[in-house]
Short mmCIF file of C-alpha atoms and ligand atoms in Angstrom, two decimals:
data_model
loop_
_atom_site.label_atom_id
_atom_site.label_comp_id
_atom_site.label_asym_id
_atom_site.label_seq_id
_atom_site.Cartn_x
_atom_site.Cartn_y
_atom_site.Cartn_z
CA UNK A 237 -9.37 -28.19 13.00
CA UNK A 238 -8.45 -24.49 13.49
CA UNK A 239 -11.02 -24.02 10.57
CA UNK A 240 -14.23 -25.78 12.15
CA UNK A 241 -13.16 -23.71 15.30
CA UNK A 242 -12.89 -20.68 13.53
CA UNK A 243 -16.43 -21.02 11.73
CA UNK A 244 -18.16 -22.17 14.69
CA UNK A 245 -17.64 -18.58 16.79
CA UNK A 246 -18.29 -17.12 13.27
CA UNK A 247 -21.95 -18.56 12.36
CA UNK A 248 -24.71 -16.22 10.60
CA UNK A 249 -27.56 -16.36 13.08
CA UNK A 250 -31.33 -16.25 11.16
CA UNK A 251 -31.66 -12.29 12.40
CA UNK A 252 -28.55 -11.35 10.43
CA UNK A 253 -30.19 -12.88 7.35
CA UNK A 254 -33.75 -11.26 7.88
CA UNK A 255 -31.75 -8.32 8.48
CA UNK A 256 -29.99 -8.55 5.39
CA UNK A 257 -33.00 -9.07 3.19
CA UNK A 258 -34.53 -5.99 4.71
CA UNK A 259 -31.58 -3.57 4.06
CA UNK A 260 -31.62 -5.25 0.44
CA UNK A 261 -34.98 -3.98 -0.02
CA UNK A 262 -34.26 -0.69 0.53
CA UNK A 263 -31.01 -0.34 -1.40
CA UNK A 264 -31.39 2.27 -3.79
CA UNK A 265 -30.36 1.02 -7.63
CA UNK A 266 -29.99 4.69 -8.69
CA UNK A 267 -27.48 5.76 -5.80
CA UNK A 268 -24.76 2.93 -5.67
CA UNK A 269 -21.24 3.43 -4.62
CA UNK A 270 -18.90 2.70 -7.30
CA UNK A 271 -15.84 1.76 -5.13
CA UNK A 272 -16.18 0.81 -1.19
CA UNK A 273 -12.65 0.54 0.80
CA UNK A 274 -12.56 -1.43 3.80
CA UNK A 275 -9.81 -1.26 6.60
CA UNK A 276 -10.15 -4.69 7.90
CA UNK A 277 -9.39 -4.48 11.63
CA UNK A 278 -9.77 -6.45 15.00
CA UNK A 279 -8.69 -9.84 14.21
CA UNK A 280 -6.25 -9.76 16.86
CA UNK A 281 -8.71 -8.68 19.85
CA UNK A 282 -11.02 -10.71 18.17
CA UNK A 283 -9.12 -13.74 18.76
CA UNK A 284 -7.60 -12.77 22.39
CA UNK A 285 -11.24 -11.95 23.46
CA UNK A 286 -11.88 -15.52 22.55
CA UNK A 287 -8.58 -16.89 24.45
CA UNK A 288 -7.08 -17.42 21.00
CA UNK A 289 -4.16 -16.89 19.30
CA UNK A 290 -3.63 -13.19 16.74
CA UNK A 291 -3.34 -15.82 14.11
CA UNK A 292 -6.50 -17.66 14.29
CA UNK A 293 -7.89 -14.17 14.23
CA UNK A 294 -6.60 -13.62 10.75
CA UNK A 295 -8.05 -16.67 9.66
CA UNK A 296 -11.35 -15.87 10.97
CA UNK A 297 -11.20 -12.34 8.68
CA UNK A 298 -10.49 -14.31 5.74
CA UNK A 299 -13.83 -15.62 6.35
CA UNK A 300 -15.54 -12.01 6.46
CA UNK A 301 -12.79 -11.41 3.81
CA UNK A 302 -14.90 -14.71 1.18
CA UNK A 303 -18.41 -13.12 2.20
CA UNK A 304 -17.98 -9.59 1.24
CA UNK A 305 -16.08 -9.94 -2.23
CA UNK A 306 -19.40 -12.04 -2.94
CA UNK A 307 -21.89 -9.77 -1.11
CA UNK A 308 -19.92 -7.50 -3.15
CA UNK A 309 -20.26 -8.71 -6.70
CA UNK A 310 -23.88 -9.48 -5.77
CA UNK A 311 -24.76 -5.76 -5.47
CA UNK A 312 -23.03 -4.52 -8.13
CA UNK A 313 -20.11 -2.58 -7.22
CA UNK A 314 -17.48 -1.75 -9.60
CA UNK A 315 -14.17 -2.04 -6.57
CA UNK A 316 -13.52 -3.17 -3.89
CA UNK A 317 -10.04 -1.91 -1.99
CA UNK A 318 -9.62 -4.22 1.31
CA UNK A 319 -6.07 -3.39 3.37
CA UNK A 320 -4.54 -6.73 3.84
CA UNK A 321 -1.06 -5.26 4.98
CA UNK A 322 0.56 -1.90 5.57
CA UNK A 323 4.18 -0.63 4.51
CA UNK A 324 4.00 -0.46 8.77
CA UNK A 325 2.88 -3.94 9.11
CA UNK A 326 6.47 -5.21 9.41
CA UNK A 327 6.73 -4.43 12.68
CA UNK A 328 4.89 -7.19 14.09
CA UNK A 329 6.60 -10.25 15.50
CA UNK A 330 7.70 -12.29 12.98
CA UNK A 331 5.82 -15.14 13.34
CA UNK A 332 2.42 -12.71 12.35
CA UNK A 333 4.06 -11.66 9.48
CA UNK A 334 4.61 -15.30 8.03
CA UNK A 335 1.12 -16.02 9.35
CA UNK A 336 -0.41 -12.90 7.32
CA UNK A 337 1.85 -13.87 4.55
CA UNK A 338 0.67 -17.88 4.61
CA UNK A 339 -2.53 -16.60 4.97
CA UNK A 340 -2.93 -14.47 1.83
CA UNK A 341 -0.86 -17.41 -0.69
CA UNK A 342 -3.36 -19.66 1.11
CA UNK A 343 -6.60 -17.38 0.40
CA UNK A 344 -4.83 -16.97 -2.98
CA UNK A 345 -4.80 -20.39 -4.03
CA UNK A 346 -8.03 -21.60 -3.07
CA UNK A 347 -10.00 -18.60 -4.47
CA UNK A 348 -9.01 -18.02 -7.46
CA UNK A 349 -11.01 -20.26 -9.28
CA UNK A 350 -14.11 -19.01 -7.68
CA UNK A 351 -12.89 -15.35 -8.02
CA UNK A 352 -12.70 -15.90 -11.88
CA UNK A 353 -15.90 -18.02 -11.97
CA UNK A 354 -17.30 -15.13 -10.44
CA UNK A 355 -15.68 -12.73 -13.15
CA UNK A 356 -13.95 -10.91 -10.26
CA UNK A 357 -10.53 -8.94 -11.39
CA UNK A 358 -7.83 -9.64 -8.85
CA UNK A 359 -5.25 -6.75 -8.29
CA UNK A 360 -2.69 -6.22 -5.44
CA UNK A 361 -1.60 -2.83 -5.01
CA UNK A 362 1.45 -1.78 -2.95
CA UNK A 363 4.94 -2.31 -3.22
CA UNK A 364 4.77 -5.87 -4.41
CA UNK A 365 8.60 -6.18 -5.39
CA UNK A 366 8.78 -6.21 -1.37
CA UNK A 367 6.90 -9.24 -0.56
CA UNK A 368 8.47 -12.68 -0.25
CA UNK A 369 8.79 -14.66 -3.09
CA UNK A 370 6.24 -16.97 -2.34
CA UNK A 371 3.49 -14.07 -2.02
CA UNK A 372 5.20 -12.20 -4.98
CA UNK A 373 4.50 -16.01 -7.09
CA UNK A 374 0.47 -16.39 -5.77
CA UNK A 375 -0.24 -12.63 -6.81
CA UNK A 376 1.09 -12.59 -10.06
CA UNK A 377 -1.10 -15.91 -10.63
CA UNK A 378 -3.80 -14.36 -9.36
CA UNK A 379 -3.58 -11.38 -11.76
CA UNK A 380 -2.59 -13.27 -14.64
CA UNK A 381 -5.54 -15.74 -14.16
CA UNK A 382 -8.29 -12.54 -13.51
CA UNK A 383 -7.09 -10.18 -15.80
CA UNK A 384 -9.91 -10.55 -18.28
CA UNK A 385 -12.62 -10.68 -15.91
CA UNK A 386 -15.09 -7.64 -16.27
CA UNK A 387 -17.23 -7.62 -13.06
CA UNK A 388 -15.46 -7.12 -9.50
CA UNK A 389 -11.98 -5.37 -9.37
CA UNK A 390 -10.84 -6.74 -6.19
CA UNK A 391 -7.51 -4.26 -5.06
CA UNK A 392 -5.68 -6.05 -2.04
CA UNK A 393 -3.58 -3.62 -0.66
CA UNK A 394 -0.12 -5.45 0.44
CA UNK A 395 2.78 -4.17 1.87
CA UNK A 396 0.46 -0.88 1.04
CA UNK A 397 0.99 2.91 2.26
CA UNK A 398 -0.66 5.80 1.73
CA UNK A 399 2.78 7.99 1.64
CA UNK A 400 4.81 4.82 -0.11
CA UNK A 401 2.39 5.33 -3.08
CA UNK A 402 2.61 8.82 -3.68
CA UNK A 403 6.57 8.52 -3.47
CA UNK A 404 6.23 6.08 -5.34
CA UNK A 405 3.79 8.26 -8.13
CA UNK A 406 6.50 11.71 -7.69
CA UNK A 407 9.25 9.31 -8.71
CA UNK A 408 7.84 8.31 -11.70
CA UNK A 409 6.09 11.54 -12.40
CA UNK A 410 10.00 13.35 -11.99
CA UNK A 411 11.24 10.44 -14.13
CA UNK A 412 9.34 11.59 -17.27
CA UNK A 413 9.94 14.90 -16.45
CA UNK A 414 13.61 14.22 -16.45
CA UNK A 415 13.28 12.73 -20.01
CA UNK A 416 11.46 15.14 -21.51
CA UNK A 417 8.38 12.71 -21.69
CA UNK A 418 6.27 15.67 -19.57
CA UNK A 419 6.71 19.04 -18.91
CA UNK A 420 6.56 20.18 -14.80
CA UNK A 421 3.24 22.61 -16.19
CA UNK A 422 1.47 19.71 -17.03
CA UNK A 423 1.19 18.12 -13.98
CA UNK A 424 -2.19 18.06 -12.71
CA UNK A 425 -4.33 16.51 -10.37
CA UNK A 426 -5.38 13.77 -13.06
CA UNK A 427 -1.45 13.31 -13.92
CA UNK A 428 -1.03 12.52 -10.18
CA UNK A 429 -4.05 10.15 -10.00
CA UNK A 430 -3.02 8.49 -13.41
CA UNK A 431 0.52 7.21 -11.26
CA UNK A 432 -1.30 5.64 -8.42
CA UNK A 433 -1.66 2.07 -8.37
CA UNK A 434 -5.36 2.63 -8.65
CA UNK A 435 -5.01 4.77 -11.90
CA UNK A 436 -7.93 4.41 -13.78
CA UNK A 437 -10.22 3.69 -10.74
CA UNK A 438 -12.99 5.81 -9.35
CA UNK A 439 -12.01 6.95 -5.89
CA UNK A 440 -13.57 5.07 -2.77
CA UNK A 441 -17.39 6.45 -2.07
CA UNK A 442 -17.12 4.79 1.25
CA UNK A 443 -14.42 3.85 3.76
CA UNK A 444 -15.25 1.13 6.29
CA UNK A 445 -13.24 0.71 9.53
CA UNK A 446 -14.38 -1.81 11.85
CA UNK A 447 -13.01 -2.85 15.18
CA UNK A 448 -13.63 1.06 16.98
CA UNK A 449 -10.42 3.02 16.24
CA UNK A 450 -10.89 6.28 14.28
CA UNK A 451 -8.23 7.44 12.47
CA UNK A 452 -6.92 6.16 8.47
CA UNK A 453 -3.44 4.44 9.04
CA UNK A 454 -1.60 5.03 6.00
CA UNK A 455 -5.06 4.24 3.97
CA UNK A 456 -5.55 5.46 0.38
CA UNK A 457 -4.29 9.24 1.28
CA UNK A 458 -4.86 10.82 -2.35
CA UNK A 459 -8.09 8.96 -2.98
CA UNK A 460 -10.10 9.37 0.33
CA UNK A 461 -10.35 13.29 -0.23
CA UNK A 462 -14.35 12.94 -0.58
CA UNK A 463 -14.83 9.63 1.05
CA UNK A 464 -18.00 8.58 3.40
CA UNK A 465 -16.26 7.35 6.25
CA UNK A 466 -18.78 4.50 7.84
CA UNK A 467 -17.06 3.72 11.60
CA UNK A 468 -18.62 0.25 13.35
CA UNK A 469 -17.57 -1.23 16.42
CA UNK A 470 -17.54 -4.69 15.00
CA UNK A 471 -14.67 -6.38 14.58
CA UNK A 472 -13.63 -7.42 11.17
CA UNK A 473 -14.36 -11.40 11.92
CA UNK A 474 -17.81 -10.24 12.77
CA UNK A 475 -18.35 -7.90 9.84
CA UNK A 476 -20.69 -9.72 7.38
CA UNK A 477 -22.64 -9.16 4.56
CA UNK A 478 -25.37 -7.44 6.30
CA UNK A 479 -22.95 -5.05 7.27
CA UNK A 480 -21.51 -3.96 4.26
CA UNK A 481 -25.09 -3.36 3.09
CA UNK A 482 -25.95 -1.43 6.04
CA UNK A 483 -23.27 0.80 5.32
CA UNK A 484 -24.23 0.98 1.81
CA UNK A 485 -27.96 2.26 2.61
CA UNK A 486 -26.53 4.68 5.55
CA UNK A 487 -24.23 6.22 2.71
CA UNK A 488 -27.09 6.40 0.09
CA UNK A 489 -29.04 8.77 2.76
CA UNK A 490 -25.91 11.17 3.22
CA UNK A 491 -25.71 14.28 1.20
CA UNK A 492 -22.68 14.80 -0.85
CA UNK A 493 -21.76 18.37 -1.42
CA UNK A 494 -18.00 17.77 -2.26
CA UNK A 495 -17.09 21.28 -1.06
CA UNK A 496 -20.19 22.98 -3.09
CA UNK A 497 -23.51 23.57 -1.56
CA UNK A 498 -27.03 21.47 -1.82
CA UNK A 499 -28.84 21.74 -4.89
C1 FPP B 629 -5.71 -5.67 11.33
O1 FPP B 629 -6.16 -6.31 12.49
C2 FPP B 629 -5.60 -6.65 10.27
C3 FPP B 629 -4.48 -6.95 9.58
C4 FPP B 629 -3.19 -6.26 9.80
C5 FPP B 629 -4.49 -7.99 8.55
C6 FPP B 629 -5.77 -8.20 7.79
C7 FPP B 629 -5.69 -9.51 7.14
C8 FPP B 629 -6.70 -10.39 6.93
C9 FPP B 629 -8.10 -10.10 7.22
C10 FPP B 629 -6.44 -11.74 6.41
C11 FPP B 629 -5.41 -11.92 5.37
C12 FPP B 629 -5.67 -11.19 4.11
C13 FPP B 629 -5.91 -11.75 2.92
C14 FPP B 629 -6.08 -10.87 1.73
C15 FPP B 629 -6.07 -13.19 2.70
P1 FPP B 629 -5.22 -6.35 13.75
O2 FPP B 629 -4.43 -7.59 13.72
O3 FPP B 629 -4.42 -5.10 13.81
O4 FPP B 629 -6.26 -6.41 14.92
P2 FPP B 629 -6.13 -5.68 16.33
O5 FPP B 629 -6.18 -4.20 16.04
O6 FPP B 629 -7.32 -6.17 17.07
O7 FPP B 629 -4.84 -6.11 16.93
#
């Protein structure tokens, strides 16, 4: 029931899909992002607005969660990187955690097979060992069952921080150091990079933030150094696929000097 309720506020009218076939049009094949990072938040004020409860408003971002992996895989971008939950996101009453936490074995579950039929590469990031056991069990199947799709890498960042990861990277990094695996000279920008949990990944062109607030919350701190930052006040149960194209034609007409000046 919660479901019909959820996609009846949620319906794509007929202007969002002329909309969408416009900005399509004038998506530029030559300037894609490579990675797009999306912090997805509102769901809570979405629901309350609505006389709802927080939880329904998760439920209703899973749905804006389903349409942009596939709007996503559609126009050809190599990651995706959506924050599901932060390292800070225990603080919440305990009932939203197990609702967040049902939510994503839920969203695991039933997607997978899609995911994989769309050749979409399933990887949570974070500190995984963390999660309950139950989570832990839904991501591993999920990244055993994707690992050999080749299109999509889809990061979900759970139980995900900023700081936690780069602890996490000078650990390890000090580790090898320690036994003699790497010298302290040899440590590098790339070294660093290489111990993330998105080693191997290009870094986000564009960061997405829906819902009004400005600021990064613990977001992908090492790999957002040259980010597009594209702000909306939609919340994330609103945020469709039109949106995520909009913000993919706004970031084709920026100008990217990366600290160097225009050609
Ligand atoms: C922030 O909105 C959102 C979250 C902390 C959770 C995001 C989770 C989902 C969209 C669904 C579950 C994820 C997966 C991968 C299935 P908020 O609750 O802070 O909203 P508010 O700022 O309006 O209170």
């Amino acid at each position: 029931m919660f479901k019909n309720i959820v996609n009846l506020v949620r319906r794509t009218s007929d202007k969002d899909i002329d909309q969408e076939n416009l900005l399509k049009d004038a998506l530029d094949s030559s300037r894609m992002p490579r990675h797009v990072a999306i912090i997805m938040d509102g769901n809570g004020r979405w629901a309350r607005r609505r006389g709802m409860p927080r939880s329904l408003g998760h439920r209703a971002g899973v749905e804006s969660l389903r349409e942009v992996v596939k709007a996503s895989s559609e126009i050809g971008l190599e990651v995706l990187t959506v924050y599901a939950f932060s390292t800070e996101n225990w603080k919440r009453p305990r009932e939203e955690v197990d609702s967040l936490m049902d939510l994503l074995v839920e969203y695991l579950y039933k997607e997978i097979d899609d995911l994989v039929k769309n050749n979409v590469r399933v990887r949570a990031i974070g500190k995984l060992d963390e999660l309950p056991p139950r989570a832990q069990e839904a991501v591993v199947r999920a990244h055993e069952m994707s690992e050999k799709c080749t299109g999509l890498n889809f990061n979900i960042a759970l139980n995900y921080g900023g700081r936690a990861e780069l602890e996490d990277a000078v650990r390890r990094i000090g580790a090898k150091v320690a036994a003699g695996e790497l010298s302290p000279g040899d440590i590098n920008q790339g070294v660093i990079s290489d111990h993330l949990y998105t080693a191997g990944q290009p870094d986000p062109d564009i960061l997405i933030r829906p819902a009004g607030d400005l600021r990064v919350s613990n977001f992908l701190l090492w790999q957002l150094a040259y980010t597009e930052f594209w702000l909306t006040d939609v919340m994330w149960p609103d945020f469709k696929k039109v949106h995520l194209i909009r913000a993919v034609v706004d970031f084709q007409r920026r100008n990217r000097r990366f600290g160097g000046l225009n050609e």
